[in-house]
PDB file of C-alpha atoms in Angstrom:
ATOM      1  CA  ILE A   1     -86.082 -87.016 -77.310  1.00 58.00           C
ATOM      2  CA  ALA A   2     -88.098 -89.942 -78.618  1.00 66.00           C
ATOM      3  CA  GLY A   3     -86.387 -93.268 -78.869  1.00 92.00           C
ATOM      4  CA  ILE A   4     -85.480 -96.463 -77.074  1.00 95.00           C
ATOM      5  CA  THR A   5     -84.092 -96.599 -73.566  1.00 95.00           C
ATOM      6  CA  GLN A   6     -82.237 -99.628 -72.255  1.00 97.00           C
ATOM      7  CA  ALA A   7     -81.189-100.274 -68.676  1.00 96.00           C
ATOM      8  CA  PRO A   8     -78.736-100.960 -67.252  1.00 97.00           C
ATOM      9  CA  THR A   9     -75.970 -99.771 -69.581  1.00 95.00           C
ATOM     10  CA  SER A  10     -73.636-102.399 -68.196  1.00 96.00           C
ATOM     11  CA  GLN A  11     -73.727-105.152 -65.612  1.00 97.00           C
ATOM     12  CA  ILE A  12     -71.452-107.786 -64.156  1.00 97.00           C
ATOM     13  CA  LEU A  13     -73.469-110.804 -63.062  1.00 96.00           C
ATOM     14  CA  ALA A  14     -72.572-113.959 -61.191  1.00 97.00           C
ATOM     15  CA  ALA A  15     -73.352-117.195 -62.992  1.00 98.00           C
ATOM     16  CA  GLY A  16     -76.645-118.710 -61.897  1.00 97.00           C
ATOM     17  CA  ARG A  17     -78.233-115.377 -61.039  1.00 97.00           C
ATOM     18  CA  ARG A  18     -81.440-114.094 -62.592  1.00 97.00           C
ATOM     19  CA  MET A  19     -81.307-110.830 -64.530  1.00 97.00           C
ATOM     20  CA  THR A  20     -83.827-108.693 -66.396  1.00 98.00           C
ATOM     21  CA  LEU A  21     -82.716-106.238 -69.046  1.00 98.00           C
ATOM     22  CA  ARG A  22     -85.184-103.423 -69.499  1.00 98.00           C
ATOM     23  CA  CYS A  23     -86.264-101.804 -72.746  1.00 98.00           C
ATOM     24  CA  THR A  24     -88.750 -98.973 -73.188  1.00 97.00           C
ATOM     25  CA  GLN A  25     -89.742 -97.139 -76.357  1.00 97.00           C
ATOM     26  CA  ASP A  26     -91.859 -94.033 -76.715  1.00 95.00           C
ATOM     27  CA  MET A  27     -92.478 -94.153 -80.454  1.00 94.00           C
ATOM     28  CA  ARG A  28     -95.624 -96.309 -80.161  1.00 94.00           C
ATOM     29  CA  HIS A  29     -94.010 -98.910 -82.401  1.00 94.00           C
ATOM     30  CA  ASN A  30     -95.837-102.202 -82.709  1.00 92.00           C
ATOM     31  CA  ALA A  31     -92.800-104.431 -83.179  1.00 92.00           C
ATOM     32  CA  MET A  32     -89.900-104.862 -80.761  1.00 94.00           C
ATOM     33  CA  TYR A  33     -86.804-107.062 -80.820  1.00 94.00           C
ATOM     34  CA  TRP A  34     -83.885-108.224 -78.739  1.00 96.00           C
ATOM     35  CA  TYR A  35     -80.508-108.935 -80.356  1.00 95.00           C
ATOM     36  CA  ARG A  36     -77.159-109.971 -78.991  1.00 96.00           C
ATOM     37  CA  GLN A  37     -73.925-108.772 -80.575  1.00 94.00           C
ATOM     38  CA  ASP A  38     -70.822-110.909 -80.367  1.00 93.00           C
ATOM     39  CA  LEU A  39     -67.448-110.362 -82.011  1.00 86.00           C
ATOM     40  CA  GLY A  40     -67.228-112.249 -85.286  1.00 83.00           C
ATOM     41  CA  LEU A  41     -70.895-113.226 -85.194  1.00 85.00           C
ATOM     42  CA  GLY A  42     -72.604-109.899 -85.794  1.00 86.00           C
ATOM     43  CA  LEU A  43     -76.112-109.423 -84.428  1.00 90.00           C
ATOM     44  CA  ARG A  44     -78.407-112.347 -83.768  1.00 91.00           C
ATOM     45  CA  LEU A  45     -82.104-112.173 -82.972  1.00 91.00           C
ATOM     46  CA  ILE A  46     -83.085-113.585 -79.578  1.00 96.00           C
ATOM     47  CA  HIS A  47     -86.813-112.864 -79.336  1.00 96.00           C
ATOM     48  CA  TYR A  48     -89.287-110.572 -80.987  1.00 93.00           C
ATOM     49  CA  SER A  49     -92.791-109.219 -80.557  1.00 93.00           C
ATOM     50  CA  ASN A  50     -94.968-108.050 -83.417  1.00 90.00           C
ATOM     51  CA  THR A  51     -97.523-106.430 -81.145  1.00 91.00           C
ATOM     52  CA  ALA A  52     -98.412-106.176 -77.468  1.00 94.00           C
ATOM     53  CA  GLY A  53     -99.425-109.534 -76.053  1.00 95.00           C
ATOM     54  CA  THR A  54     -97.483-111.645 -78.578  1.00 94.00           C
ATOM     55  CA  THR A  55     -93.892-112.853 -78.662  1.00 95.00           C
ATOM     56  CA  GLY A  56     -91.815-115.173 -80.818  1.00 93.00           C
ATOM     57  CA  LYS A  57     -88.458-116.919 -80.815  1.00 93.00           C
ATOM     58  CA  GLY A  58     -85.573-115.737 -82.913  1.00 91.00           C
ATOM     59  CA  GLU A  59     -82.332-117.413 -83.897  1.00 89.00           C
ATOM     60  CA  VAL A  60     -80.860-117.860 -80.383  1.00 95.00           C
ATOM     61  CA  PRO A  61     -83.705-117.965 -77.809  1.00 97.00           C
ATOM     62  CA  ASP A  62     -82.397-120.612 -75.397  1.00 97.00           C
ATOM     63  CA  GLY A  63     -81.829-119.313 -71.870  1.00 97.00           C
ATOM     64  CA  TYR A  64     -83.869-116.150 -72.479  1.00 98.00           C
ATOM     65  CA  SER A  65     -87.504-115.186 -72.033  1.00 98.00           C
ATOM     66  CA  VAL A  66     -89.491-112.066 -72.880  1.00 98.00           C
ATOM     67  CA  SER A  67     -92.882-110.555 -72.211  1.00 97.00           C
ATOM     68  CA  ARG A  68     -94.884-107.805 -73.907  1.00 97.00           C
ATOM     69  CA  ALA A  69     -97.565-106.650 -71.508  1.00 97.00           C
ATOM     70  CA  ASN A  70     -97.937-103.275 -73.238  1.00 97.00           C
ATOM     71  CA  THR A  71     -96.741-101.427 -76.335  1.00 96.00           C
ATOM     72  CA  ASP A  72     -93.854 -99.580 -74.710  1.00 97.00           C
ATOM     73  CA  ASP A  73     -91.982-102.202 -72.688  1.00 98.00           C
ATOM     74  CA  PHE A  74     -90.174-105.364 -73.741  1.00 98.00           C
ATOM     75  CA  PRO A  75     -88.017-106.812 -70.937  1.00 98.00           C
ATOM     76  CA  LEU A  76     -85.559-109.638 -71.545  1.00 98.00           C
ATOM     77  CA  THR A  77     -84.966-112.094 -68.693  1.00 98.00           C
ATOM     78  CA  LEU A  78     -82.074-114.474 -68.149  1.00 97.00           C
ATOM     79  CA  ALA A  79     -83.444-117.020 -65.688  1.00 95.00           C
ATOM     80  CA  SER A  80     -80.064-118.462 -64.692  1.00 97.00           C
ATOM     81  CA  ALA A  81     -77.139-116.674 -66.321  1.00 97.00           C
ATOM     82  CA  VAL A  82     -74.213-118.587 -67.835  1.00 97.00           C
ATOM     83  CA  PRO A  83     -70.855-117.229 -69.055  1.00 97.00           C
ATOM     84  CA  SER A  84     -71.811-117.817 -72.708  1.00 97.00           C
ATOM     85  CA  GLN A  85     -74.454-115.124 -72.273  1.00 98.00           C
ATOM     86  CA  THR A  86     -71.718-112.536 -71.907  1.00 98.00           C
ATOM     87  CA  SER A  87     -72.520-110.156 -74.755  1.00 97.00           C
ATOM     88  CA  VAL A  88     -73.825-106.754 -75.723  1.00 96.00           C
ATOM     89  CA  TYR A  89     -77.609-106.766 -75.905  1.00 97.00           C
ATOM     90  CA  PHE A  90     -79.558-104.418 -78.130  1.00 96.00           C
ATOM     91  CA  CYS A  91     -83.261-103.708 -78.018  1.00 96.00           C
ATOM     92  CA  ALA A  92     -84.902-102.391 -81.181  1.00 94.00           C
ATOM     93  CA  SER A  93     -88.340-101.393 -82.386  1.00 94.00           C
ATOM     94  CA  SER A  94     -90.084-100.741 -85.670  1.00 91.00           C
ATOM     95  CA  ALA A  95     -93.487 -99.364 -86.618  1.00 88.00           C
ATOM     96  CA  THR A  96     -94.290-102.606 -88.390  1.00 78.00           C
ATOM     97  CA  ARG A  97     -92.305-105.718 -89.257  1.00 69.00           C
ATOM     98  CA  ALA A  98     -91.727-104.283 -92.743  1.00 69.00           C
ATOM     99  CA  THR A  99     -90.142-100.964 -91.732  1.00 78.00           C
ATOM    100  CA  GLU A 100     -86.705-100.039 -90.501  1.00 84.00           C
ATOM    101  CA  ALA A 101     -85.704-100.739 -86.927  1.00 89.00           C
ATOM    102  CA  PHE A 102     -84.480 -98.211 -84.363  1.00 92.00           C
ATOM    103  CA  PHE A 103     -81.955 -99.385 -81.795  1.00 93.00           C
ATOM    104  CA  GLY A 104     -81.215 -98.612 -78.175  1.00 95.00           C
ATOM    105  CA  GLN A 105     -77.712 -97.877 -76.909  1.00 93.00           C
ATOM    106  CA  GLY A 106     -77.151-101.417 -75.711  1.00 95.00           C
ATOM    107  CA  THR A 107     -76.485-103.235 -72.430  1.00 97.00           C
ATOM    108  CA  ARG A 108     -73.057-104.747 -71.917  1.00 96.00           C
ATOM    109  CA  LEU A 109     -73.492-107.875 -69.789  1.00 98.00           C
ATOM    110  CA  THR A 110     -70.630-109.886 -68.336  1.00 98.00           C
ATOM    111  CA  VAL A 111     -71.432-113.203 -66.654  1.00 98.00           C
ATOM    112  CA  VAL A 112     -68.652-114.469 -64.406  1.00 97.00           C
TER     113      VAL A 112
ATOM    114  CA  GLY B   1     -82.829-119.431 -94.814  1.00 80.00           C
ATOM    115  CA  ASP B   2     -82.130-115.799 -95.528  1.00 85.00           C
ATOM    116  CA  SER B   3     -78.537-114.633 -95.184  1.00 90.00           C
ATOM    117  CA  VAL B   4     -76.291-111.626 -95.735  1.00 93.00           C
ATOM    118  CA  THR B   5     -72.597-111.773 -96.595  1.00 95.00           C
ATOM    119  CA  GLN B   6     -70.277-108.816 -96.302  1.00 94.00           C
ATOM    120  CA  MET B   7     -66.527-108.286 -96.100  1.00 87.00           C
ATOM    121  CA  GLU B   8     -65.526-108.262 -92.441  1.00 81.00           C
ATOM    122  CA  GLY B   9     -62.399-106.184 -92.490  1.00 84.00           C
ATOM    123  CA  PRO B  10     -60.991-104.253 -90.870  1.00 93.00           C
ATOM    124  CA  VAL B  11     -60.883-102.024 -93.917  1.00 95.00           C
ATOM    125  CA  THR B  12     -58.312 -99.259 -93.553  1.00 96.00           C
ATOM    126  CA  LEU B  13     -58.356 -96.259 -95.886  1.00 96.00           C
ATOM    127  CA  SER B  14     -56.823 -92.825 -96.016  1.00 97.00           C
ATOM    128  CA  GLU B  15     -58.992 -89.751 -95.710  1.00 97.00           C
ATOM    129  CA  GLU B  16     -60.632 -88.716 -99.031  1.00 96.00           C
ATOM    130  CA  ALA B  17     -60.285 -92.222-100.485  1.00 97.00           C
ATOM    131  CA  PHE B  18     -63.146 -93.941-102.321  1.00 97.00           C
ATOM    132  CA  LEU B  19     -65.010 -96.526-100.276  1.00 97.00           C
ATOM    133  CA  THR B  20     -66.780 -99.694-101.341  1.00 97.00           C
ATOM    134  CA  ILE B  21     -68.100-102.250 -98.866  1.00 97.00           C
ATOM    135  CA  ASN B  22     -69.539-105.274-100.622  1.00 97.00           C
ATOM    136  CA  CYS B  23     -72.786-106.884 -99.517  1.00 97.00           C
ATOM    137  CA  THR B  24     -74.615-109.801-101.114  1.00 97.00           C
ATOM    138  CA  TYR B  25     -77.711-111.551 -99.903  1.00 96.00           C
ATOM    139  CA  THR B  26     -79.681-114.756-100.204  1.00 94.00           C
ATOM    140  CA  ALA B  27     -83.438-114.612 -99.786  1.00 89.00           C
ATOM    141  CA  THR B  28     -86.413-116.600-101.000  1.00 83.00           C
ATOM    142  CA  GLY B  29     -88.422-113.505-101.928  1.00 81.00           C
ATOM    143  CA  TYR B  30     -87.881-109.785-102.423  1.00 83.00           C
ATOM    144  CA  PRO B  31     -86.445-108.256 -99.288  1.00 89.00           C
ATOM    145  CA  SER B  32     -85.956-104.683 -98.200  1.00 90.00           C
ATOM    146  CA  LEU B  33     -82.263-103.892 -97.796  1.00 93.00           C
ATOM    147  CA  PHE B  34     -80.554-101.688 -95.235  1.00 95.00           C
ATOM    148  CA  TRP B  35     -77.183-100.359 -94.197  1.00 97.00           C
ATOM    149  CA  TYR B  36     -76.715 -99.610 -90.513  1.00 96.00           C
ATOM    150  CA  VAL B  37     -73.728 -97.867 -88.916  1.00 97.00           C
ATOM    151  CA  GLN B  38     -72.418 -98.369 -85.375  1.00 94.00           C
ATOM    152  CA  TYR B  39     -70.062 -95.753 -83.961  1.00 94.00           C
ATOM    153  CA  PRO B  40     -67.842 -96.791 -81.021  1.00 88.00           C
ATOM    154  CA  GLY B  41     -69.832 -97.376 -77.833  1.00 85.00           C
ATOM    155  CA  GLU B  42     -73.177 -96.686 -79.488  1.00 87.00           C
ATOM    156  CA  GLY B  43     -76.142 -98.582 -80.856  1.00 89.00           C
ATOM    157  CA  LEU B  44     -76.906 -99.112 -84.513  1.00 92.00           C
ATOM    158  CA  GLN B  45     -78.250 -96.251 -86.600  1.00 94.00           C
ATOM    159  CA  LEU B  46     -79.992 -96.598 -89.927  1.00 94.00           C
ATOM    160  CA  LEU B  47     -77.742 -95.169 -92.655  1.00 97.00           C
ATOM    161  CA  LEU B  48     -79.828 -95.852 -95.767  1.00 96.00           C
ATOM    162  CA  LYS B  49     -82.341 -98.274 -97.222  1.00 95.00           C
ATOM    163  CA  ALA B  50     -83.906 -99.538-100.445  1.00 94.00           C
ATOM    164  CA  THR B  51     -87.161-101.406-100.691  1.00 90.00           C
ATOM    165  CA  LYS B  52     -87.259-102.633-104.298  1.00 90.00           C
ATOM    166  CA  ALA B  53     -84.983-103.500-107.197  1.00 92.00           C
ATOM    167  CA  ASP B  54     -83.003-100.619-108.736  1.00 95.00           C
ATOM    168  CA  ASP B  55     -83.811 -98.314-105.825  1.00 95.00           C
ATOM    169  CA  LYS B  56     -80.851 -96.230-104.650  1.00 97.00           C
ATOM    170  CA  GLY B  57     -80.587 -95.337-100.991  1.00 96.00           C
ATOM    171  CA  SER B  58     -78.412 -92.360-100.038  1.00 97.00           C
ATOM    172  CA  ASN B  59     -77.479 -90.445 -96.909  1.00 97.00           C
ATOM    173  CA  LYS B  60     -74.476 -88.441 -95.663  1.00 95.00           C
ATOM    174  CA  GLY B  61     -72.630 -89.001 -98.940  1.00 97.00           C
ATOM    175  CA  PHE B  62     -73.112 -92.781 -98.816  1.00 98.00           C
ATOM    176  CA  GLU B  63     -75.012 -94.616-101.547  1.00 98.00           C
ATOM    177  CA  ALA B  64     -76.157 -98.153-102.247  1.00 98.00           C
ATOM    178  CA  THR B  65     -78.202 -99.553-105.142  1.00 97.00           C
ATOM    179  CA  TYR B  66     -80.481-102.587-104.830  1.00 97.00           C
ATOM    180  CA  ARG B  67     -79.325-104.975-107.594  1.00 96.00           C
ATOM    181  CA  LYS B  68     -81.706-107.908-107.900  1.00 93.00           C
ATOM    182  CA  GLU B  69     -79.776-109.527-110.756  1.00 94.00           C
ATOM    183  CA  THR B  70     -76.617-109.796-108.653  1.00 95.00           C
ATOM    184  CA  THR B  71     -78.403-109.942-105.253  1.00 96.00           C
ATOM    185  CA  SER B  72     -76.152-107.152-104.047  1.00 97.00           C
ATOM    186  CA  PHE B  73     -76.378-103.891-102.103  1.00 98.00           C
ATOM    187  CA  HIS B  74     -72.827-102.504-102.058  1.00 98.00           C
ATOM    188  CA  LEU B  75     -72.138 -99.404 -99.976  1.00 98.00           C
ATOM    189  CA  GLU B  76     -70.102 -96.596-101.597  1.00 98.00           C
ATOM    190  CA  LYS B  77     -68.801 -93.181-100.686  1.00 98.00           C
ATOM    191  CA  GLY B  78     -66.714 -90.961-102.913  1.00 96.00           C
ATOM    192  CA  SER B  79     -64.512 -89.336-100.270  1.00 96.00           C
ATOM    193  CA  VAL B  80     -64.356 -90.727 -96.748  1.00 97.00           C
ATOM    194  CA  GLN B  81     -63.588 -88.755 -93.596  1.00 97.00           C
ATOM    195  CA  VAL B  82     -62.036 -89.755 -90.294  1.00 96.00           C
ATOM    196  CA  SER B  83     -65.494 -89.373 -88.746  1.00 96.00           C
ATOM    197  CA  ASP B  84     -66.758 -92.235 -90.956  1.00 97.00           C
ATOM    198  CA  SER B  85     -64.729 -94.708 -88.903  1.00 97.00           C
ATOM    199  CA  ALA B  86     -67.295 -97.174 -87.564  1.00 96.00           C
ATOM    200  CA  VAL B  87     -68.715-100.650 -88.054  1.00 95.00           C
ATOM    201  CA  TYR B  88     -71.126-100.974 -90.987  1.00 96.00           C
ATOM    202  CA  PHE B  89     -73.816-103.646 -91.134  1.00 95.00           C
ATOM    203  CA  CYS B  90     -75.731-104.751 -94.198  1.00 96.00           C
ATOM    204  CA  ALA B  91     -79.153-106.220 -93.430  1.00 93.00           C
ATOM    205  CA  LEU B  92     -82.289-107.514 -95.078  1.00 91.00           C
ATOM    206  CA  ARG B  93     -85.897-107.889 -94.058  1.00 87.00           C
ATOM    207  CA  MET B  94     -88.620-109.843 -95.747  1.00 79.00           C
ATOM    208  CA  ASP B  95     -91.826-107.840 -95.963  1.00 67.00           C
ATOM    209  CA  SER B  96     -94.170-110.780 -95.679  1.00 61.00           C
ATOM    210  CA  GLY B  97     -94.311-114.441 -94.930  1.00 53.00           C
ATOM    211  CA  GLY B  98     -93.782-116.529 -91.855  1.00 49.00           C
ATOM    212  CA  GLY B  99     -90.727-117.372 -89.806  1.00 49.00           C
ATOM    213  CA  ALA B 100     -88.797-115.343 -87.285  1.00 55.00           C
ATOM    214  CA  ASP B 101     -89.196-111.612 -87.601  1.00 68.00           C
ATOM    215  CA  GLY B 102     -86.562-108.947 -87.416  1.00 74.00           C
ATOM    216  CA  LEU B 103     -83.603-108.101 -89.564  1.00 83.00           C
ATOM    217  CA  THR B 104     -81.036-110.560 -90.857  1.00 88.00           C
ATOM    218  CA  PHE B 105     -77.627-108.941 -90.456  1.00 90.00           C
ATOM    219  CA  GLY B 106     -74.251-109.460 -92.011  1.00 92.00           C
ATOM    220  CA  LYS B 107     -71.381-109.785 -89.542  1.00 92.00           C
ATOM    221  CA  GLY B 108     -70.326-106.172 -89.939  1.00 93.00           C
ATOM    222  CA  THR B 109     -67.363-104.412 -91.567  1.00 95.00           C
ATOM    223  CA  HIS B 110     -65.028-102.413 -89.375  1.00 94.00           C
ATOM    224  CA  LEU B 111     -63.924 -99.302 -91.286  1.00 96.00           C
ATOM    225  CA  ILE B 112     -60.887 -97.325 -90.149  1.00 96.00           C
ATOM    226  CA  ILE B 113     -60.108 -93.989 -91.808  1.00 97.00           C
ATOM    227  CA  GLN B 114     -56.641 -92.593 -91.233  1.00 96.00           C
ATOM    228  CA  PRO B 115     -55.892 -88.854 -91.506  1.00 94.00           C
TER     229      PRO B 115
END
């Protein structure tokens, strides 16, 4: 079934550790996004990529980095995790920046 | 900047009741508008969309009309079911221009339908 796959589904991480959340899509979408979802705050954009080889900062990029080496993959890295990064992370993709986005199932990350 | 405002809830209704979830937006141009639904433990799924003024999006008995004059995109359903219990997100996207890409979301409305 075509779609977006995120891994892991959940993770408990010690503060200060490095962590990469993986995201793969098989729809050949040009644009990909990372959001975090927090209670009372809704979804907030962390980073985005309009096409392979380019990335941009969203609303809450600090403490996160991304890369887009190819069309299918868009990993999100926390260089040194902090408790405030405890959240549910969603990867999404869209054919273009003007079309609807499709979401993965999410990664629940707890930083302790 | 662009923003979306929606009632946060929780909204609790009885089965077969009429549903309205209000959504208003602020944008400098003419956005596309979306409603997404998130069932417990799952990611967001597109429910419906409208890309220009007076367009009506519909799906699974839900409807929303793009009202430019009131900058609104209220979600309605005539008769809700227990299976409609979920969190509903209103969102907008600008089709052109600079700035950060991606959707601008409201904070979500938790809907609870009781049998």
